[in-house]
PDB file of C-alpha atoms in Angstrom:
ATOM      1  CA  MET Y   1       0.000   0.000   0.000  1.00 47.00           C
ATOM      2  CA  ARG Y   2       2.845   2.395   0.903  1.00 46.00           C
ATOM      3  CA  ILE Y   3       4.599   1.565  -2.374  1.00 42.00           C
ATOM      4  CA  LEU Y   4       1.396   2.219  -4.349  1.00 43.00           C
ATOM      5  CA  TRP Y   5       0.802   5.625  -2.765  1.00 46.00           C
ATOM      6  CA  GLY Y   6       4.492   6.441  -3.140  1.00 48.00           C
ATOM      7  CA  LEU Y   7       4.266   5.777  -6.861  1.00 45.00           C
ATOM      8  CA  MET Y   8       1.059   7.824  -7.099  1.00 50.00           C
ATOM      9  CA  LEU Y   9       2.644  10.743  -5.247  1.00 49.00           C
ATOM     10  CA  THR Y  10       5.752  10.618  -7.433  1.00 50.00           C
ATOM     11  CA  ALA Y  11       3.571  10.600 -10.527  1.00 51.00           C
ATOM     12  CA  ALA Y  12       1.460  13.463  -9.202  1.00 50.00           C
ATOM     13  CA  LEU Y  13       4.497  15.644  -8.479  1.00 46.00           C
ATOM     14  CA  SER Y  14       5.760  15.123 -12.019  1.00 48.00           C
ATOM     15  CA  MET Y  15       2.435  16.043 -13.663  1.00 49.00           C
ATOM     16  CA  PRO Y  16       2.090  19.113 -15.869  1.00 51.00           C
ATOM     17  CA  ALA Y  17       0.873  22.259 -14.107  1.00 58.00           C
ATOM     18  CA  LEU Y  18      -2.141  22.551 -16.397  1.00 80.00           C
ATOM     19  CA  ALA Y  19      -4.648  19.880 -17.276  1.00 82.00           C
ATOM     20  CA  ASP Y  20      -5.902  19.044 -20.726  1.00 92.00           C
ATOM     21  CA  GLU Y  21      -9.538  19.404 -19.663  1.00 94.00           C
ATOM     22  CA  ALA Y  22     -10.936  18.476 -23.063  1.00 95.00           C
ATOM     23  CA  GLN Y  23      -8.919  15.260 -23.036  1.00 96.00           C
ATOM     24  CA  ILE Y  24      -9.895  14.471 -19.434  1.00 96.00           C
ATOM     25  CA  ARG Y  25     -13.560  15.043 -20.218  1.00 95.00           C
ATOM     26  CA  LYS Y  26     -13.407  12.850 -23.351  1.00 96.00           C
ATOM     27  CA  VAL Y  27     -11.588   9.954 -21.699  1.00 96.00           C
ATOM     28  CA  VAL Y  28     -13.649   9.913 -18.492  1.00 96.00           C
ATOM     29  CA  GLU Y  29     -16.966  10.080 -20.327  1.00 95.00           C
ATOM     30  CA  GLU Y  30     -15.926   7.225 -22.617  1.00 95.00           C
ATOM     31  CA  ARG Y  31     -14.385   5.033 -19.924  1.00 95.00           C
ATOM     32  CA  LEU Y  32     -17.227   5.461 -17.408  1.00 94.00           C
ATOM     33  CA  GLY Y  33     -19.998   4.458 -19.744  1.00 91.00           C
ATOM     34  CA  GLY Y  34     -21.113   7.790 -21.151  1.00 90.00           C
ATOM     35  CA  VAL Y  35     -21.389   9.826 -17.944  1.00 93.00           C
ATOM     36  CA  LYS Y  36     -21.574  13.606 -18.348  1.00 95.00           C
ATOM     37  CA  VAL Y  37     -18.625  15.393 -16.748  1.00 96.00           C
ATOM     38  CA  GLU Y  38     -19.859  18.529 -14.975  1.00 95.00           C
ATOM     39  CA  GLY Y  39     -16.574  19.937 -13.688  1.00 95.00           C
ATOM     40  CA  ILE Y  40     -12.811  19.505 -13.476  1.00 96.00           C
ATOM     41  CA  GLN Y  41     -10.542  21.115 -10.908  1.00 95.00           C
ATOM     42  CA  ARG Y  42      -7.409  20.584  -8.855  1.00 95.00           C
ATOM     43  CA  GLY Y  43      -7.700  17.790  -6.310  1.00 95.00           C
ATOM     44  CA  PRO Y  44      -5.516  16.271  -3.585  1.00 94.00           C
ATOM     45  CA  LEU Y  45      -1.958  15.058  -4.250  1.00 93.00           C
ATOM     46  CA  GLY Y  46      -1.671  17.096  -7.451  1.00 92.00           C
ATOM     47  CA  LEU Y  47      -4.382  15.028  -9.096  1.00 96.00           C
ATOM     48  CA  TRP Y  48      -7.393  16.418 -10.932  1.00 96.00           C
ATOM     49  CA  GLU Y  49     -10.873  16.014  -9.511  1.00 97.00           C
ATOM     50  CA  VAL Y  50     -13.471  15.105 -12.137  1.00 97.00           C
ATOM     51  CA  ARG Y  51     -17.138  15.460 -11.175  1.00 97.00           C
ATOM     52  CA  TYR Y  52     -20.117  13.777 -12.782  1.00 96.00           C
ATOM     53  CA  ARG Y  53     -23.718  13.155 -11.774  1.00 90.00           C
ATOM     54  CA  SER Y  54     -25.198   9.705 -11.241  1.00 87.00           C
ATOM     55  CA  GLY Y  55     -28.429   8.347  -9.846  1.00 80.00           C
ATOM     56  CA  GLU Y  56     -26.787   8.618  -6.426  1.00 78.00           C
ATOM     57  CA  GLY Y  57     -25.961  12.302  -6.869  1.00 84.00           C
ATOM     58  CA  MET Y  58     -22.597  13.888  -7.656  1.00 90.00           C
ATOM     59  CA  ARG Y  59     -19.645  11.494  -7.870  1.00 94.00           C
ATOM     60  CA  ILE Y  60     -15.869  11.983  -8.147  1.00 96.00           C
ATOM     61  CA  VAL Y  61     -12.952  10.284  -9.862  1.00 97.00           C
ATOM     62  CA  TYR Y  62      -9.356  11.477 -10.070  1.00 97.00           C
ATOM     63  CA  THR Y  63      -7.026  11.660 -13.059  1.00 97.00           C
ATOM     64  CA  ASP Y  64      -3.617  12.926 -14.020  1.00 96.00           C
ATOM     65  CA  ALA Y  65      -3.365  15.997 -16.258  1.00 95.00           C
ATOM     66  CA  THR Y  66      -3.995  14.051 -19.462  1.00 94.00           C
ATOM     67  CA  ALA Y  67      -6.278  11.277 -18.153  1.00 95.00           C
ATOM     68  CA  SER Y  68      -3.726   8.612 -18.951  1.00 95.00           C
ATOM     69  CA  HIS Y  69      -4.760   7.188 -15.580  1.00 96.00           C
ATOM     70  CA  ILE Y  70      -8.150   7.271 -13.837  1.00 96.00           C
ATOM     71  CA  ILE Y  71      -8.243   6.635 -10.098  1.00 95.00           C
ATOM     72  CA  LEU Y  72     -11.491   5.244  -8.689  1.00 95.00           C
ATOM     73  CA  GLY Y  73     -11.957   5.281  -4.935  1.00 93.00           C
ATOM     74  CA  LYS Y  74     -11.265   7.470  -1.919  1.00 94.00           C
ATOM     75  CA  ILE Y  75      -8.273   9.450  -0.732  1.00 96.00           C
ATOM     76  CA  TYR Y  76      -7.574   9.406   2.997  1.00 94.00           C
ATOM     77  CA  GLU Y  77      -5.417  11.887   4.865  1.00 93.00           C
ATOM     78  CA  THR Y  78      -3.761   9.766   7.540  1.00 93.00           C
ATOM     79  CA  LYS Y  79      -2.422  12.639   9.651  1.00 89.00           C
ATOM     80  CA  GLY Y  80      -5.841  14.107  10.268  1.00 85.00           C
ATOM     81  CA  ASP Y  81      -7.676  10.785   9.829  1.00 86.00           C
ATOM     82  CA  LYS Y  82      -9.881  12.380   7.169  1.00 88.00           C
ATOM     83  CA  ASP Y  83     -11.674  10.866   4.219  1.00 91.00           C
ATOM     84  CA  LEU Y  84     -11.027  13.737   1.801  1.00 94.00           C
ATOM     85  CA  THR Y  85     -13.220  12.277  -0.919  1.00 94.00           C
ATOM     86  CA  GLU Y  86     -16.197  11.801   1.396  1.00 90.00           C
ATOM     87  CA  GLU Y  87     -15.835  15.344   2.773  1.00 90.00           C
ATOM     88  CA  ARG Y  88     -15.845  16.711  -0.765  1.00 93.00           C
ATOM     89  CA  LEU Y  89     -18.871  14.629  -1.782  1.00 92.00           C
ATOM     90  CA  ARG Y  90     -20.819  15.916   1.212  1.00 88.00           C
ATOM     91  CA  LYS Y  91     -20.339  19.459  -0.014  1.00 90.00           C
ATOM     92  CA  LEU Y  92     -21.070  18.623  -3.650  1.00 91.00           C
ATOM     93  CA  ASN Y  93     -24.305  16.845  -2.728  1.00 89.00           C
ATOM     94  CA  ALA Y  94     -25.438  19.418  -0.164  1.00 91.00           C
ATOM     95  CA  ILE Y  95     -29.012  20.656  -0.355  1.00 93.00           C
ATOM     96  CA  LYS Y  96     -30.895  23.634   1.060  1.00 95.00           C
ATOM     97  CA  PHE Y  97     -31.715  22.130   4.417  1.00 96.00           C
ATOM     98  CA  ASP Y  98     -34.523  24.556   5.228  1.00 95.00           C
ATOM     99  CA  SER Y  99     -36.289  23.666   1.968  1.00 96.00           C
ATOM    100  CA  LEU Y 100     -36.995  20.101   3.113  1.00 98.00           C
ATOM    101  CA  PRO Y 101     -40.690  19.349   3.793  1.00 98.00           C
ATOM    102  CA  PHE Y 102     -40.311  18.754   7.534  1.00 98.00           C
ATOM    103  CA  ALA Y 103     -44.073  18.348   7.895  1.00 98.00           C
ATOM    104  CA  GLN Y 104     -43.637  14.943   6.181  1.00 98.00           C
ATOM    105  CA  ALA Y 105     -41.223  13.693   8.838  1.00 98.00           C
ATOM    106  CA  VAL Y 106     -41.675  12.032  12.207  1.00 98.00           C
ATOM    107  CA  LYS Y 107     -40.030  14.316  14.754  1.00 98.00           C
ATOM    108  CA  VAL Y 108     -37.988  12.547  17.439  1.00 97.00           C
ATOM    109  CA  GLN Y 109     -36.545  14.821  20.110  1.00 97.00           C
ATOM    110  CA  ARG Y 110     -34.418  14.230  23.192  1.00 94.00           C
ATOM    111  CA  GLY Y 111     -33.243  16.888  25.598  1.00 95.00           C
ATOM    112  CA  ASN Y 112     -33.252  20.436  24.266  1.00 95.00           C
ATOM    113  CA  GLY Y 113     -33.069  19.216  20.658  1.00 94.00           C
ATOM    114  CA  LYS Y 114     -30.375  21.733  19.646  1.00 93.00           C
ATOM    115  CA  ARG Y 115     -28.532  19.186  17.495  1.00 95.00           C
ATOM    116  CA  VAL Y 116     -30.583  18.734  14.321  1.00 96.00           C
ATOM    117  CA  LEU Y 117     -30.482  15.848  11.870  1.00 96.00           C
ATOM    118  CA  VAL Y 118     -32.609  14.592   8.982  1.00 97.00           C
ATOM    119  CA  MET Y 119     -32.703  10.849   8.378  1.00 97.00           C
ATOM    120  CA  PHE Y 120     -34.190   8.792   5.558  1.00 97.00           C
ATOM    121  CA  SER Y 121     -34.772   5.446   7.239  1.00 97.00           C
ATOM    122  CA  ASP Y 122     -36.355   2.082   6.555  1.00 97.00           C
ATOM    123  CA  PRO Y 123     -37.671   0.224   9.627  1.00 95.00           C
ATOM    124  CA  TYR Y 124     -36.483  -3.081   8.128  1.00 94.00           C
ATOM    125  CA  CYS Y 125     -32.960  -1.911   7.336  1.00 94.00           C
ATOM    126  CA  PRO Y 126     -30.455  -3.628   9.730  1.00 94.00           C
ATOM    127  CA  TYR Y 127     -28.083  -0.665   9.563  1.00 94.00           C
ATOM    128  CA  CYS Y 128     -30.956   1.696  10.379  1.00 94.00           C
ATOM    129  CA  LYS Y 129     -31.805  -0.315  13.480  1.00 94.00           C
ATOM    130  CA  GLN Y 130     -28.161  -0.256  14.507  1.00 94.00           C
ATOM    131  CA  PHE Y 131     -28.062   3.501  13.985  1.00 95.00           C
ATOM    132  CA  GLU Y 132     -31.261   3.954  16.006  1.00 95.00           C
ATOM    133  CA  GLN Y 133     -29.381   2.324  18.882  1.00 95.00           C
ATOM    134  CA  THR Y 134     -26.537   4.779  18.328  1.00 95.00           C
ATOM    135  CA  LEU Y 135     -28.944   7.712  18.354  1.00 96.00           C
ATOM    136  CA  GLN Y 136     -30.098   6.674  21.829  1.00 95.00           C
ATOM    137  CA  GLN Y 137     -26.604   7.603  23.026  1.00 95.00           C
ATOM    138  CA  VAL Y 138     -26.835  11.182  21.716  1.00 95.00           C
ATOM    139  CA  ASP Y 139     -28.559  13.771  23.921  1.00 94.00           C
ATOM    140  CA  ASP Y 140     -30.035  17.151  22.982  1.00 95.00           C
ATOM    141  CA  ILE Y 141     -30.946  16.070  19.470  1.00 96.00           C
ATOM    142  CA  THR Y 142     -33.871  16.471  17.104  1.00 97.00           C
ATOM    143  CA  VAL Y 143     -34.132  13.859  14.363  1.00 98.00           C
ATOM    144  CA  TYR Y 144     -36.576  14.386  11.504  1.00 98.00           C
ATOM    145  CA  VAL Y 145     -37.289  10.891  10.227  1.00 98.00           C
ATOM    146  CA  PHE Y 146     -38.471  10.639   6.622  1.00 98.00           C
ATOM    147  CA  MET Y 147     -39.881   7.115   6.539  1.00 98.00           C
ATOM    148  CA  PHE Y 148     -38.504   5.382   3.458  1.00 97.00           C
ATOM    149  CA  PRO Y 149     -39.832   1.796   3.377  1.00 96.00           C
ATOM    150  CA  VAL Y 150     -38.164   0.242   0.337  1.00 95.00           C
ATOM    151  CA  ILE Y 151     -36.698  -3.028   1.621  1.00 94.00           C
ATOM    152  CA  LYS Y 152     -40.051  -4.712   2.274  1.00 94.00           C
ATOM    153  CA  PRO Y 153     -42.662  -2.734   0.299  1.00 93.00           C
ATOM    154  CA  ASP Y 154     -45.350  -5.213   1.339  1.00 94.00           C
ATOM    155  CA  LEU Y 155     -44.879  -4.002   4.936  1.00 95.00           C
ATOM    156  CA  ALA Y 156     -44.987  -0.293   4.069  1.00 96.00           C
ATOM    157  CA  ASP Y 157     -48.368  -0.075   5.828  1.00 97.00           C
ATOM    158  CA  GLN Y 158     -46.492  -0.341   9.109  1.00 97.00           C
ATOM    159  CA  SER Y 159     -44.752   2.954   8.313  1.00 97.00           C
ATOM    160  CA  ARG Y 160     -48.101   4.442   7.362  1.00 97.00           C
ATOM    161  CA  ALA Y 161     -49.495   3.218  10.689  1.00 97.00           C
ATOM    162  CA  VAL Y 162     -46.699   5.069  12.505  1.00 98.00           C
ATOM    163  CA  TRP Y 163     -48.037   8.272  10.992  1.00 98.00           C
ATOM    164  CA  CYS Y 164     -51.599   7.351  12.014  1.00 97.00           C
ATOM    165  CA  SER Y 165     -50.541   6.714  15.630  1.00 97.00           C
ATOM    166  CA  PRO Y 166     -51.396   9.250  18.353  1.00 97.00           C
ATOM    167  CA  ASP Y 167     -47.717   9.341  19.441  1.00 97.00           C
ATOM    168  CA  ARG Y 168     -45.658   9.148  16.253  1.00 98.00           C
ATOM    169  CA  GLN Y 169     -42.309   9.364  18.020  1.00 97.00           C
ATOM    170  CA  LYS Y 170     -43.093   6.372  20.240  1.00 97.00           C
ATOM    171  CA  ALA Y 171     -44.634   4.424  17.359  1.00 97.00           C
ATOM    172  CA  TRP Y 172     -41.555   4.973  15.182  1.00 98.00           C
ATOM    173  CA  LEU Y 173     -39.097   3.975  17.904  1.00 97.00           C
ATOM    174  CA  ASP Y 174     -41.158   0.903  18.761  1.00 97.00           C
ATOM    175  CA  LEU Y 175     -41.079  -0.181  15.110  1.00 97.00           C
ATOM    176  CA  ALA Y 176     -37.562   0.844  14.057  1.00 96.00           C
ATOM    177  CA  LEU Y 177     -35.738   0.155  17.319  1.00 94.00           C
ATOM    178  CA  ARG Y 178     -37.755  -2.653  18.891  1.00 94.00           C
ATOM    179  CA  GLY Y 179     -39.454  -4.300  15.892  1.00 94.00           C
ATOM    180  CA  LYS Y 180     -42.915  -3.739  17.357  1.00 96.00           C
ATOM    181  CA  PRO Y 181     -45.490  -2.742  14.690  1.00 96.00           C
ATOM    182  CA  PRO Y 182     -47.964   0.039  15.562  1.00 96.00           C
ATOM    183  CA  ALA Y 183     -51.417  -0.876  16.809  1.00 94.00           C
ATOM    184  CA  ALA Y 184     -52.972   1.915  14.754  1.00 95.00           C
ATOM    185  CA  GLY Y 185     -54.410   1.366  11.299  1.00 93.00           C
ATOM    186  CA  ALA Y 186     -52.813   2.650   8.111  1.00 94.00           C
ATOM    187  CA  SER Y 187     -55.802   4.353   6.514  1.00 94.00           C
ATOM    188  CA  CYS Y 188     -55.134   7.954   7.548  1.00 96.00           C
ATOM    189  CA  GLU Y 189     -53.627  10.484   5.147  1.00 97.00           C
ATOM    190  CA  ASN Y 190     -49.860   9.994   5.345  1.00 97.00           C
ATOM    191  CA  PRO Y 191     -46.666  11.189   3.603  1.00 98.00           C
ATOM    192  CA  VAL Y 192     -44.995   7.840   2.887  1.00 97.00           C
ATOM    193  CA  GLU Y 193     -45.436   8.021  -0.901  1.00 97.00           C
ATOM    194  CA  LYS Y 194     -44.270  11.632  -0.904  1.00 98.00           C
ATOM    195  CA  ASN Y 195     -41.207  10.616   1.108  1.00 98.00           C
ATOM    196  CA  LEU Y 196     -40.374   7.912  -1.432  1.00 97.00           C
ATOM    197  CA  GLU Y 197     -40.655  10.452  -4.244  1.00 97.00           C
ATOM    198  CA  LEU Y 198     -38.526  12.952  -2.313  1.00 97.00           C
ATOM    199  CA  GLY Y 199     -35.852  10.366  -1.595  1.00 95.00           C
ATOM    200  CA  HIS Y 200     -35.611   9.308  -5.230  1.00 92.00           C
ATOM    201  CA  LYS Y 201     -35.439  12.955  -6.293  1.00 92.00           C
ATOM    202  CA  LEU Y 202     -32.541  13.527  -3.887  1.00 92.00           C
ATOM    203  CA  GLY Y 203     -30.751  10.386  -5.064  1.00 88.00           C
ATOM    204  CA  VAL Y 204     -31.261   8.485  -1.822  1.00 91.00           C
ATOM    205  CA  ASN Y 205     -30.579   4.841  -2.659  1.00 86.00           C
ATOM    206  CA  SER Y 206     -29.466   3.467   0.696  1.00 89.00           C
ATOM    207  CA  THR Y 207     -30.555   3.760   4.288  1.00 93.00           C
ATOM    208  CA  PRO Y 208     -29.863   5.367   6.574  1.00 95.00           C
ATOM    209  CA  THR Y 209     -29.104   8.515   4.593  1.00 94.00           C
ATOM    210  CA  LEU Y 210     -28.516  11.563   6.759  1.00 95.00           C
ATOM    211  CA  TYR Y 211     -28.602  15.294   6.119  1.00 96.00           C
ATOM    212  CA  LEU Y 212     -26.845  17.678   8.465  1.00 95.00           C
ATOM    213  CA  ALA Y 213     -28.166  21.151   9.262  1.00 95.00           C
ATOM    214  CA  ASN Y 214     -25.754  22.668   6.722  1.00 95.00           C
ATOM    215  CA  GLY Y 215     -27.341  20.529   4.002  1.00 95.00           C
ATOM    216  CA  GLU Y 216     -24.469  18.077   3.659  1.00 94.00           C
ATOM    217  CA  ARG Y 217     -25.382  14.453   3.052  1.00 92.00           C
ATOM    218  CA  VAL Y 218     -23.896  11.483   4.890  1.00 89.00           C
ATOM    219  CA  ALA Y 219     -24.652   7.970   3.661  1.00 81.00           C
ATOM    220  CA  GLY Y 220     -24.562   5.189   6.225  1.00 81.00           C
ATOM    221  CA  ALA Y 221     -24.327   4.888   9.974  1.00 79.00           C
ATOM    222  CA  MET Y 222     -21.539   6.096  12.275  1.00 87.00           C
ATOM    223  CA  SER Y 223     -20.514   5.960  15.909  1.00 91.00           C
ATOM    224  CA  ALA Y 224     -22.154   8.162  18.550  1.00 93.00           C
ATOM    225  CA  ALA Y 225     -18.863  10.014  19.114  1.00 93.00           C
ATOM    226  CA  ASP Y 226     -18.432  10.775  15.402  1.00 91.00           C
ATOM    227  CA  LEU Y 227     -22.048  11.886  15.125  1.00 94.00           C
ATOM    228  CA  ARG Y 228     -21.765  14.236  18.109  1.00 94.00           C
ATOM    229  CA  GLU Y 229     -18.577  15.735  16.710  1.00 92.00           C
ATOM    230  CA  MET Y 230     -20.140  16.237  13.288  1.00 91.00           C
ATOM    231  CA  LEU Y 231     -23.350  17.781  14.632  1.00 94.00           C
ATOM    232  CA  ASP Y 232     -21.513  20.081  17.012  1.00 93.00           C
ATOM    233  CA  LYS Y 233     -19.136  21.208  14.272  1.00 90.00           C
ATOM    234  CA  VAL Y 234     -22.047  22.127  12.029  1.00 91.00           C
ATOM    235  CA  ALA Y 235     -23.850  23.927  14.879  1.00 86.00           C
ATOM    236  CA  SER Y 236     -20.769  25.970  15.786  1.00 85.00           C
ATOM    237  CA  SER Y 237     -20.221  27.049  12.180  1.00 82.00           C
ATOM    238  CA  LYS Y 238     -23.705  28.473  11.748  1.00 67.00           C
TER     239      LYS Y 238
END
C-alpha cells in the first residue's frame, strides 16, 4: 500500500501544471460508460478532480493531467484521519436544508433538541436499526425521520401506521428500534409516498441517509462520538 501511494505521489508531483480538460472530459466520459462530466478542478496530491452526476448524486474520480490514468476510490489523509473524498462529496451533494418538507417527517426529540439531523430510514434496514441504537446515546438532538420503506414494500403499511398513531415518536421507535409494529391502522392520510418520491429525487438509494443542518449528506451509519462531533461542528459554524 505504501509503495502504491508512493508511486502515485511521485507521478502526481511530475504532472504538468495545467490539465488538458478536453482530453480528461473525453476519456472519463468514454471510460465510465457515457457519464456527463460537470466539472474539473485541482484535487488532492496534485491530481485532478473530475465530477459527474449519477443516480446517487454527484460522484468523483481522479485523473492525471492528461487522463492517462483514472483513479477510482477514496483518498484518505492519515495525519488528520480524514476521508477527503467523502468530505468533498458531502459538499457537492449538499441541499438547502430549510427547503426540506419537515411536515412529512416524524419528529424525534431528546433533551433540548439543539442538534438537528434529517434521516431517511427504513424500519427493516439492519443498519438503520443499529443507527437507532446509536442515536439513543446522543442527547439534545432532534431527528426528523423521513420514513422510506423500500426493503419490504409489502410491509410499508407499518410505516403508514406510525403516521396514524397518536404518538408518532413512540410508534416509530417501537417499530424501528424494537421491531414492534404500531397498533394503529394505516388508513389515515400519510406522507410515505411523498417521502419515497422525495428520496428518489434527492438520489437516496441506501438507508440510513442523513442530512446535516448545513445541508451536507452522509450515507450510512456512524458511531455516537463521530455523530456528536459532526453535529456540534455544524452547529458551531452556523
